[in-house]
Amino acid sequence: MINKLIDKIKKTNAPIVVGLDPMLSYIPPQIVKHAFEEYGETLEGAAEAIWQFNKGIVDATYDLIPAVKPQIAMYEQFGIPGLIAYKKTIDYCKEKDLIVIGDIKRGDIGSTSAAYAAGHLGHVQVGSRSYAGFDEDFATVNPYLGTDGVKPFADVCREEKKGLFILVKTSNPSSGEFQDRIIDGRPLYEWVGEKVAQWGEELMGDTYSYIGAVVGATYPEMGKVLRKLMPKTFILVPGYGAQGGKGADLVHFFNEDGLGAIVNSSRGIIAAYKQEKYAFVGADNYAEASRMAVKDMIADIAGALSGR
Amino acid sequence: MINKLIDKIKKTNAPIVVGLDPMLSYIPPQIVKHAFEEYGETLEGAAEAIWQFNKGIVDATYDLIPAVKPQIAMYEQFGIPGLIAYKKTIDYCKEKDLIVIGDIKRGDIGSTSAAYAAGHLGHVQVGSRSYAGFDEDFATVNPYLGTDGVKPFADVCREEKKGLFILVKTSNPSSGEFQDRIIDGRPLYEWVGEKVAQWGEELMGDTYSYIGAVVGATYPEMGKVLRKLMPKTFILVPGYGAQGGKGADLVHFFNEDGLGAIVNSSRGIIAAYKQEKYAFVGADNYAEASRMAVKDMIADIAGALSGR
């Protein structure tokens, strides 16, 4: 799957991923209204609004981008109906040949991680048959439990040709509280990054590993160090746009080959019509605003990369 | 909710929690057979088998125990039908007045943690109405992202009178890889423990905080240190039984008041009928074996506590 991701990045010339993290407040009133008319002000109604909203954005952007990253929490908050919308979104994006990065940040002891891995990336056995529960292409994983919490995910990736992005340095303001603490002269995130590179060595694609890392755009200097420490590791970079990361900050996350990173933007794209810059299209045309924001983001990153 | 948990522990004299972590291989053949007859060898069939299995165990043990801890991964692996069984299990346990600890190990940046917190412990707004998606009483949380990943959970707990157990030192073999690394002379898990105690100070119940910690039974010496470091923090202790923790190891997790810890056993109780000791009851009476295993576990811990 990492080979396919890289192919698609080359074809689209867009090392970006659209974060499908819908909040009800992002969804244009007409979509919410239709959904509530059909299902009432219920969890089902919210899930329908989210699904219709996502579908509009995917339809308007899928030819420009290699991948999407639905954040499962935004669906899980609406209980079972929300998770049905999550699954519907995954299936629809795959129909459109988009790569789906499930932002699930799971991670547990071995047998439990194995269950998460089966449910999200692999198959689960039921009697004589086997099923894929959610069937994302990549999943994000939390490393706090160490190797035996990650290995079951890696095992499923080997079998299914899927991939991981493991949290190394997250984009949030307090990520440094533990991740930046110094251990034997180096911050924890470097030790985690080194482990990610090691885990990845055993699961190489053509040029990059199936096991990637998450490093926030909000910490470009750390991204620079981690880029060198994990040369064969693809980096998923959240925090661009709404969280404060800028195009110029992103160059450090890429290798000399112009590859090695994929930058996520969520709110900046899916709620673009709410920004002054794109407001002229109106809420009815929210998906068109998303398309413009994708194009602007691609240009911003291309500009930064060509200028280095 | 921490006050209610403590009340129930005192009433039952059982500082234990039954881990409802069903694997299809644990479920007696007759239950699986009935479920497959009704739903086929499908995800729905697997979910039905899990639910019937859980119901049997809950019916046979609810009067002896204060709480259950369903591990969501074991349900999530069966996709949407599995999660419906998770929700059904939660609701049924609450009907039986059991406290439900959702072992979800979620944790993300602020706005995303807020969505998880709303979905699992709180309410989500849909138009003019609000809904509880999963509605557990406690949730486990991963601390790797620091304060701003935990705060949204704490905020919901304050509002809903619910609680958390934050991963400090996990029970798995490789937990030390990052958690034991030395920072300024002390292991990372102590720094996390100290933070958990601090976070908890702002959310105190009558004697213990609403914010608890997870510390594995497999590391009793570390439990001893953490017990002193976090005197007002209730400790959820996984790893008893199948993972290797013994009753005698557990005394270190309790305070002088005989409280402060709740010990989880999953396989050792729910699959008790597969152990030599209880096999005589037969697979048809699996729930009776679980009841015996609960009683033995209570006696083991009481013995260890009275002997100290």
XYZ file of C-alpha atoms in Angstrom:
616
model
C 0.000 0.000 0.000
C 2.954 2.350 0.604
C 3.999 1.744 -3.030
C 0.483 2.609 -4.191
C 0.451 5.708 -1.999
C 3.736 6.889 -3.502
C 2.505 6.175 -7.047
C -0.595 8.196 -6.421
C 1.369 11.054 -4.884
C 3.570 11.147 -7.989
C 0.589 11.021 -10.344
C -1.367 13.767 -8.576
C 1.754 15.739 -7.685
C 0.005 16.238 -4.371
C 1.669 14.948 -1.210
C -1.461 15.781 0.706
C -4.278 14.027 2.453
C -7.722 15.445 3.162
C -8.777 14.914 6.754
C -12.432 13.896 6.751
C -13.070 15.017 10.335
C -16.593 16.397 10.094
C -18.139 18.373 12.922
C -21.837 19.173 12.668
C -20.925 22.847 12.853
C -18.956 22.529 9.596
C -21.850 21.098 7.648
C -23.864 23.541 5.529
C -27.372 24.123 6.891
C -29.143 22.694 3.851
C -27.462 19.297 4.296
C -28.238 19.179 8.000
C -31.818 20.205 7.285
C -32.371 17.426 4.749
C -30.828 14.838 7.046
C -32.979 15.917 10.002
C -36.074 15.930 7.817
C -35.425 12.322 6.943
C -34.156 10.993 10.304
C -35.068 13.641 12.857
C -32.613 15.224 15.277
C -31.161 11.808 16.059
C -27.787 10.108 15.925
C -28.952 8.673 12.605
C -29.745 12.173 11.401
C -26.304 13.438 12.401
C -24.658 10.444 10.727
C -26.599 11.046 7.512
C -25.553 14.714 7.479
C -21.904 13.723 7.960
C -22.071 11.137 5.217
C -23.689 13.502 2.685
C -21.172 16.207 3.603
C -18.241 13.818 3.125
C -19.612 12.542 -0.154
C -19.763 16.076 -1.530
C -16.156 16.757 -0.584
C -14.895 13.443 -1.952
C -16.747 13.956 -5.235
C -15.215 17.422 -5.589
C -11.618 16.492 -4.742
C -10.880 12.813 -5.420
C -9.177 13.461 -8.773
C -6.719 15.880 -7.163
C -5.563 13.885 -4.160
C -4.040 10.506 -3.349
C -5.631 9.872 0.026
C -8.109 10.789 2.724
C -7.798 10.477 6.477
C -11.086 10.102 8.340
C -10.632 10.708 12.075
C -12.732 7.973 13.655
C -13.423 9.974 16.848
C -15.561 12.414 14.879
C -17.822 9.487 13.919
C -17.513 7.500 17.158
C -18.962 10.441 19.080
C -22.274 9.680 17.358
C -22.225 6.083 18.568
C -23.172 3.222 16.264
C -24.832 5.412 13.593
C -21.679 7.540 13.502
C -19.509 4.481 12.976
C -21.782 3.300 10.181
C -21.113 6.673 8.494
C -17.378 6.096 9.060
C -17.557 2.733 7.309
C -19.691 4.157 4.492
C -17.112 6.918 4.005
C -14.253 4.395 3.844
C -16.075 2.262 1.293
C -17.001 5.239 -0.861
C -13.449 6.627 -0.856
C -12.069 3.232 -1.865
C -14.586 3.076 -4.716
C -13.092 6.373 -5.864
C -9.658 4.711 -5.679
C -8.553 6.931 -2.826
C -6.216 5.505 -0.203
C -7.848 5.572 3.220
C -5.783 6.318 6.301
C -7.903 5.432 9.325
C -6.893 7.898 12.023
C -7.735 5.559 14.866
C -4.681 5.943 17.156
C -5.253 2.502 18.642
C -2.634 0.583 20.585
C -2.830 -1.950 23.388
C -1.197 -5.140 24.692
C -0.447 -7.810 22.089
C -3.676 -9.815 21.915
C -5.757 -6.641 21.994
C -3.704 -4.884 19.324
C -4.178 -8.033 17.242
C -7.948 -7.559 17.484
C -7.723 -3.889 16.469
C -5.422 -4.817 13.582
C -7.823 -7.516 12.392
C -10.803 -5.165 12.619
C -9.246 -2.186 10.866
C -6.641 -3.540 8.461
C -7.178 -7.273 8.275
C -9.781 -9.959 8.502
C -11.512 -11.695 11.346
C -12.424 -15.366 11.214
C -16.077 -16.319 11.811
C -16.488 -20.070 11.552
C -15.320 -21.040 8.080
C -15.513 -17.515 6.674
C -13.501 -14.343 7.125
C -14.557 -10.714 7.097
C -12.984 -7.263 6.974
C -14.650 -5.114 9.626
C -13.563 -1.599 8.645
C -10.909 -2.241 6.004
C -8.872 0.950 5.990
C -5.585 0.933 4.010
C -3.465 2.503 6.732
C -4.050 3.044 10.444
C -2.423 5.355 12.966
C -1.053 3.614 16.062
C 0.022 4.818 19.513
C 3.478 3.530 20.563
C 3.242 3.928 24.360
C 2.999 0.148 24.924
C 6.147 -0.670 22.959
C 7.002 -3.367 20.442
C 4.469 -5.996 21.458
C 1.656 -3.467 21.041
C 2.853 -2.606 17.508
C 3.898 -6.025 16.216
C 0.361 -7.402 15.712
C -0.402 -4.400 13.498
C 2.821 -4.957 11.555
C 1.990 -8.648 11.129
C -1.386 -7.834 9.603
C 0.228 -5.202 7.354
C 2.677 -7.793 6.036
C -0.159 -10.171 5.219
C -2.565 -7.624 3.767
C -0.014 -5.240 2.208
C -1.303 -2.395 4.290
C 0.497 0.221 6.360
C 0.821 2.116 9.623
C 1.652 5.599 10.789
C 2.947 5.479 14.343
C 2.743 8.533 16.593
C 6.223 9.929 17.123
C 5.803 13.670 17.747
C 2.210 14.869 17.769
C 1.058 18.299 16.619
C -0.721 19.450 19.798
C 0.636 22.142 22.157
C 1.283 19.803 25.101
C 2.837 16.994 23.063
C 6.196 17.880 24.583
C 5.121 17.063 28.112
C 6.278 13.477 27.735
C 7.474 13.258 24.129
C 10.196 15.916 24.568
C 11.619 14.610 27.856
C 15.319 13.842 27.584
C 16.481 10.249 27.899
C 20.220 9.590 27.640
C 20.722 12.935 25.970
C 17.920 12.658 23.423
C 14.200 13.395 23.546
C 11.740 10.516 23.842
C 10.323 11.223 20.366
C 13.734 10.462 18.869
C 13.837 7.121 20.663
C 10.361 6.377 19.400
C 11.371 7.504 15.909
C 14.367 5.185 15.989
C 12.128 2.277 16.971
C 9.695 3.127 14.177
C 12.597 3.033 11.703
C 13.703 -0.351 13.110
C 10.203 -1.810 12.989
C 9.946 -0.509 9.450
C 13.143 -2.179 8.241
C 11.421 -5.524 8.408
C 8.544 -4.347 6.265
C 9.989 -2.459 3.331
C 8.148 -1.424 0.188
C 10.064 -0.453 -2.935
C 11.612 2.711 -1.526
C 9.842 3.412 1.754
C 8.639 1.195 4.570
C 5.055 0.071 5.158
C 5.512 1.495 8.650
C 5.384 5.273 8.713
C 5.410 7.921 11.426
C 3.250 10.829 12.554
C 5.161 14.079 13.140
C 3.277 17.365 13.586
C 3.767 20.254 11.135
C 3.793 22.495 14.188
C 7.287 21.253 15.112
C 9.374 21.727 11.928
C 12.762 21.665 13.665
C 11.983 18.325 15.217
C 10.669 17.154 11.863
C 14.082 17.955 10.358
C 15.881 15.754 12.887
C 13.342 12.947 12.586
C 13.508 13.067 8.783
C 17.231 12.206 8.984
C 16.767 9.658 11.744
C 14.144 7.702 9.783
C 15.225 8.037 6.123
C 13.000 5.205 4.832
C 9.977 6.160 6.929
C 7.080 7.969 5.302
C 5.882 10.785 7.543
C 2.233 11.719 7.950
C 2.227 15.397 8.886
C -0.864 16.759 10.653
C -1.194 20.309 11.901
C -1.050 22.179 8.582
C -3.450 25.095 8.255
C -5.910 25.421 11.095
C -3.413 24.127 13.674
C -0.773 26.648 12.581
C 1.654 24.741 10.309
C 2.734 26.601 7.124
C 4.007 25.417 3.730
C 7.514 26.693 4.410
C 7.656 24.624 7.598
C 6.922 21.481 5.649
C 10.045 21.213 3.513
C 11.926 19.651 6.425
C 9.620 16.663 6.403
C 10.500 15.719 2.819
C 13.552 13.875 1.553
C 15.728 15.069 -1.319
C 13.683 12.881 -3.668
C 10.713 15.170 -2.990
C 8.967 12.283 -1.267
C 8.788 10.926 2.248
C 5.925 13.012 3.615
C 2.216 13.433 3.198
C 0.602 16.494 4.734
C -2.883 16.413 6.229
C -5.341 19.253 6.302
C -8.793 18.773 7.778
C -10.725 21.889 8.735
C -8.774 24.032 6.267
C -10.225 21.973 3.431
C -13.516 20.494 4.552
C -14.734 23.758 6.100
C -13.019 25.981 3.516
C -16.287 27.712 2.602
C -16.283 29.261 6.068
C -12.989 31.041 5.417
C -13.077 34.632 4.162
C -11.006 33.596 1.173
C -13.553 31.130 -0.155
C -16.752 32.470 1.385
C -17.860 33.959 -1.945
C -18.843 30.495 -3.239
C -21.529 30.216 -0.557
C -22.502 27.337 1.719
C -24.422 25.591 -1.069
C -21.162 25.207 -2.966
C -19.055 24.153 0.019
C -17.491 21.302 -1.967
C -16.255 23.716 -4.609
C -14.561 25.741 -1.865
C -12.908 22.509 -0.686
C -11.622 21.886 -4.193
C -10.137 25.395 -4.330
C -8.534 24.911 -0.925
C -6.994 21.615 -2.083
C -5.526 23.319 -5.140
C -4.156 26.156 -3.006
C -2.626 23.707 -0.558
C -0.978 21.744 -3.369
C 0.458 24.996 -4.761
C 1.639 26.128 -1.323
C 3.555 22.904 -0.729
C 4.902 22.720 -4.291
C 6.127 26.297 -3.940
C 7.839 25.576 -0.662
C 9.476 22.431 -2.046
C 10.693 24.077 -5.252
C 12.115 26.972 -3.294
C 14.440 24.951 -1.120
C -18.736 7.494 39.869
C -15.519 6.824 41.831
C -17.586 7.127 45.025
C -20.080 4.616 43.680
C -17.274 2.282 42.655
C -15.798 2.413 46.146
C -19.206 1.849 47.756
C -19.760 -1.184 45.590
C -16.296 -2.556 46.334
C -17.013 -2.221 50.054
C -20.427 -3.872 49.739
C -19.207 -6.803 47.647
C -15.884 -7.004 49.453
C -14.481 -7.595 46.008
C -11.933 -5.143 44.591
C -12.181 -6.903 41.281
C -13.456 -6.280 37.803
C -14.431 -8.903 35.264
C -12.883 -8.239 31.869
C -15.520 -8.952 29.231
C -13.014 -9.576 26.436
C -14.677 -12.371 24.513
C -12.829 -14.278 21.813
C -14.878 -16.645 19.662
C -12.558 -19.457 20.815
C -13.694 -18.895 24.425
C -17.370 -19.278 23.630
C -18.923 -22.708 24.253
C -19.850 -24.491 21.015
C -23.569 -24.591 21.762
C -23.767 -20.782 21.958
C -21.814 -20.325 18.740
C -23.980 -22.938 17.045
C -27.233 -21.210 18.014
C -25.907 -17.835 16.894
C -24.762 -19.186 13.526
C -28.076 -20.978 13.035
C -29.839 -17.671 13.447
C -27.436 -15.329 11.625
C -25.102 -17.577 9.642
C -21.318 -17.436 9.837
C -21.420 -13.659 9.611
C -20.241 -10.698 11.650
C -23.790 -10.564 13.011
C -23.523 -14.227 13.999
C -20.235 -13.623 15.797
C -21.687 -10.582 17.562
C -24.745 -12.550 18.679
C -22.515 -15.325 20.090
C -20.452 -12.760 21.995
C -23.518 -11.072 23.394
C -25.146 -14.324 24.565
C -21.831 -15.437 26.099
C -21.451 -12.119 27.941
C -25.031 -12.219 29.169
C -24.482 -15.642 30.711
C -21.390 -14.472 32.560
C -23.011 -11.269 33.761
C -26.102 -13.126 34.994
C -23.886 -15.548 36.916
C -21.570 -13.007 38.538
C -23.224 -9.593 38.852
C -24.148 -10.037 42.522
C -20.530 -10.756 43.455
C -18.710 -7.939 41.694
C -18.736 -4.148 41.496
C -17.723 -3.674 37.888
C -16.993 -5.069 34.449
C -14.439 -3.965 31.901
C -15.323 -4.734 28.295
C -12.296 -4.385 26.008
C -13.709 -2.609 22.958
C -11.105 -4.085 20.573
C -12.626 -7.534 21.016
C -15.895 -6.131 19.651
C -14.441 -3.652 17.168
C -12.718 -6.522 15.344
C -16.186 -7.641 14.232
C -16.925 -4.212 12.728
C -20.293 -2.550 13.225
C -22.116 -5.700 14.442
C -19.365 -6.202 17.023
C -19.752 -2.645 18.282
C -23.503 -3.136 18.556
C -22.741 -6.116 20.840
C -20.387 -3.854 22.832
C -23.145 -1.307 23.343
C -25.674 -4.026 24.227
C -23.236 -5.401 26.797
C -22.756 -1.968 28.353
C -26.483 -1.363 28.596
C -27.174 -4.775 30.081
C -24.422 -4.432 32.690
C -25.762 -1.035 33.722
C -29.258 -2.526 34.064
C -27.680 -4.975 36.497
C -26.217 -1.978 38.354
C -22.666 -2.901 37.441
C -20.147 -0.140 36.859
C -18.824 -0.278 33.314
C -15.187 0.540 32.610
C -14.826 0.941 28.859
C -11.332 -0.263 28.037
C -10.969 1.940 25.002
C -7.433 3.368 25.461
C -8.314 6.406 23.373
C -6.306 9.624 23.376
C -5.665 12.291 20.753
C -5.221 16.039 20.313
C -7.687 18.234 22.198
C -10.629 18.537 19.807
C -10.430 14.853 18.930
C -10.193 13.724 22.550
C -13.257 15.878 23.160
C -15.143 13.850 20.541
C -14.070 10.537 22.113
C -15.031 11.837 25.550
C -18.456 12.919 24.306
C -19.053 9.582 22.598
C -17.970 7.329 25.442
C -18.616 9.232 28.667
C -20.715 12.213 27.760
C -23.291 13.483 25.348
C -23.212 14.777 21.824
C -25.462 17.561 20.610
C -27.665 16.912 17.569
C -29.735 19.979 16.794
C -31.781 20.702 19.897
C -31.284 17.255 21.413
C -28.381 15.451 23.037
C -27.430 11.783 23.016
C -25.048 9.443 24.800
C -23.334 7.299 22.174
C -21.785 4.506 24.254
C -22.261 5.755 27.811
C -19.616 3.844 29.776
C -18.980 4.933 33.399
C -15.198 4.995 33.143
C -12.839 4.961 30.186
C -9.148 4.113 29.880
C -7.020 6.821 28.252
C -3.541 6.868 26.701
C -1.344 9.727 28.018
C 1.225 9.973 25.193
C -0.218 13.293 23.932
C -0.011 15.044 27.306
C -2.365 17.339 29.194
C -4.368 18.706 26.289
C -5.239 15.167 25.176
C -6.484 14.278 28.667
C -8.232 17.495 29.655
C -11.299 17.043 27.398
C -11.902 13.667 29.037
C -11.524 15.213 32.500
C -13.933 18.014 31.575
C -16.613 15.520 30.560
C -15.986 13.516 33.744
C -16.558 16.614 35.858
C -19.830 17.304 34.115
C -21.121 13.730 34.005
C -19.589 12.474 37.282
C -17.689 9.793 35.454
C -14.086 8.685 35.648
C -10.875 7.756 33.865
C -8.053 5.285 34.218
C -4.963 6.628 32.496
C -2.228 4.269 31.301
C 0.822 4.679 33.519
C 2.639 1.334 33.479
C 1.029 -1.296 31.281
C 1.087 -5.042 31.986
C 2.652 -6.243 28.717
C 6.237 -7.567 28.413
C 7.552 -4.682 26.283
C 5.886 -1.912 28.283
C 9.311 -0.921 29.604
C 10.660 -0.030 26.171
C 9.503 3.559 26.566
C 7.716 3.611 29.919
C 10.813 2.567 31.925
C 13.277 4.947 30.265
C 14.978 7.188 32.800
C 14.296 10.925 32.682
C 16.068 13.117 35.251
C 16.743 10.071 37.400
C 13.228 8.608 37.318
C 11.407 6.353 34.867
C 8.871 7.847 32.471
C 6.007 5.955 34.150
C 6.708 7.852 37.387
C 6.497 11.161 35.550
C 3.231 10.052 33.989
C 2.008 8.857 37.405
C 2.826 12.217 38.923
C 0.881 13.974 36.180
C -2.081 11.641 36.708
C -2.045 12.540 40.408
C -1.928 16.252 39.525
C -4.751 15.985 36.996
C -6.693 14.065 39.617
C -6.331 16.698 42.326
C -8.727 18.912 40.438
C -11.360 16.223 40.269
C -11.616 14.648 43.693
C -14.370 12.336 44.887
C -14.879 11.762 48.627
C -11.605 9.929 49.222
C -10.167 9.148 45.796
C -9.984 11.082 42.558
C -12.219 10.598 39.547
C -8.996 10.189 37.582
C -7.367 6.818 38.162
C -4.368 5.021 36.702
C -3.622 1.719 34.994
C -0.654 -0.173 36.445
C -0.044 -3.808 35.486
C -0.114 -6.596 38.101
C 2.940 -7.970 36.327
C 5.095 -5.159 37.765
C 4.442 -5.253 41.540
C 7.607 -3.389 42.570
C 6.696 -0.512 40.297
C 3.157 -0.694 41.636
C 4.544 -0.159 45.132
C 6.335 3.026 44.118
C 3.388 4.323 42.119
C 0.978 3.573 44.982
C 2.964 6.017 47.186
C 3.408 8.548 44.402
C -0.340 8.746 43.698
C -2.002 8.261 47.105
C -5.437 9.514 46.031
C -5.424 7.748 42.681
C -7.443 4.565 42.242
C -5.413 1.986 40.344
C -6.917 -0.357 37.774
C -4.672 -3.417 37.772
C -4.739 -5.643 34.682
C -2.526 -8.680 34.231
C -3.835 -10.873 37.071
C -4.180 -14.567 36.232
C -3.606 -15.394 32.601
C -0.974 -12.669 32.173
C 0.989 -13.917 35.202
C 0.068 -11.603 38.110
C -0.571 -13.353 41.449
C -2.619 -12.410 44.527
C 0.490 -11.851 46.621
C 1.789 -9.355 44.053
C -1.340 -7.291 44.389
C -1.017 -6.075 47.973
C 1.364 -3.342 46.836
C -1.353 -1.739 44.759
C -3.637 -1.188 47.755
C -3.473 1.539 50.373
C -3.560 0.932 54.123
C -7.327 1.494 54.021
C -7.641 -1.688 51.971
C -8.797 0.399 49.024
C -7.154 2.163 46.126
C -7.035 -0.670 43.624
C -9.352 -2.767 41.504
C -7.929 -5.870 39.883
C -9.042 -7.055 36.463
C -9.210 -10.621 35.288
C -10.501 -11.451 31.822
C -9.637 -14.867 30.412
C -9.167 -16.334 33.901
C -12.852 -15.690 34.599
C -14.726 -15.640 31.321
C -12.973 -18.758 29.991
C -12.696 -20.430 33.405
C -14.515 -23.564 32.203
C -11.497 -24.293 29.995
C -9.170 -24.515 33.005
C -8.474 -27.939 34.507
C -9.701 -26.678 37.861
C -13.210 -25.865 36.662
C -13.516 -28.167 33.661
C -15.740 -30.577 35.573
C -18.706 -28.205 35.207
C -18.641 -28.654 31.436
C -18.981 -26.125 28.615
C -22.758 -25.955 29.010
C -22.243 -24.539 32.498
C -19.455 -22.124 31.556
C -21.093 -19.313 33.496
C -21.051 -21.385 36.679
C -17.308 -21.889 36.202
C -16.961 -18.110 35.855
C -18.822 -17.662 39.138
C -16.476 -20.086 40.874
C -13.447 -18.328 39.396
C -14.761 -14.972 40.654
C -15.174 -16.394 44.153
C -11.671 -17.889 44.067
C -10.216 -14.602 42.873
C -11.967 -12.669 45.628
C -10.611 -15.157 48.205
C -7.103 -14.992 46.725
C -6.990 -11.215 46.989
C -8.641 -11.111 50.419
C -6.099 -13.656 51.636
C -3.206 -11.667 50.290
C -4.535 -8.435 51.800
C -5.215 -9.931 55.242
C -1.767 -11.504 55.337
C 0.165 -8.281 54.899
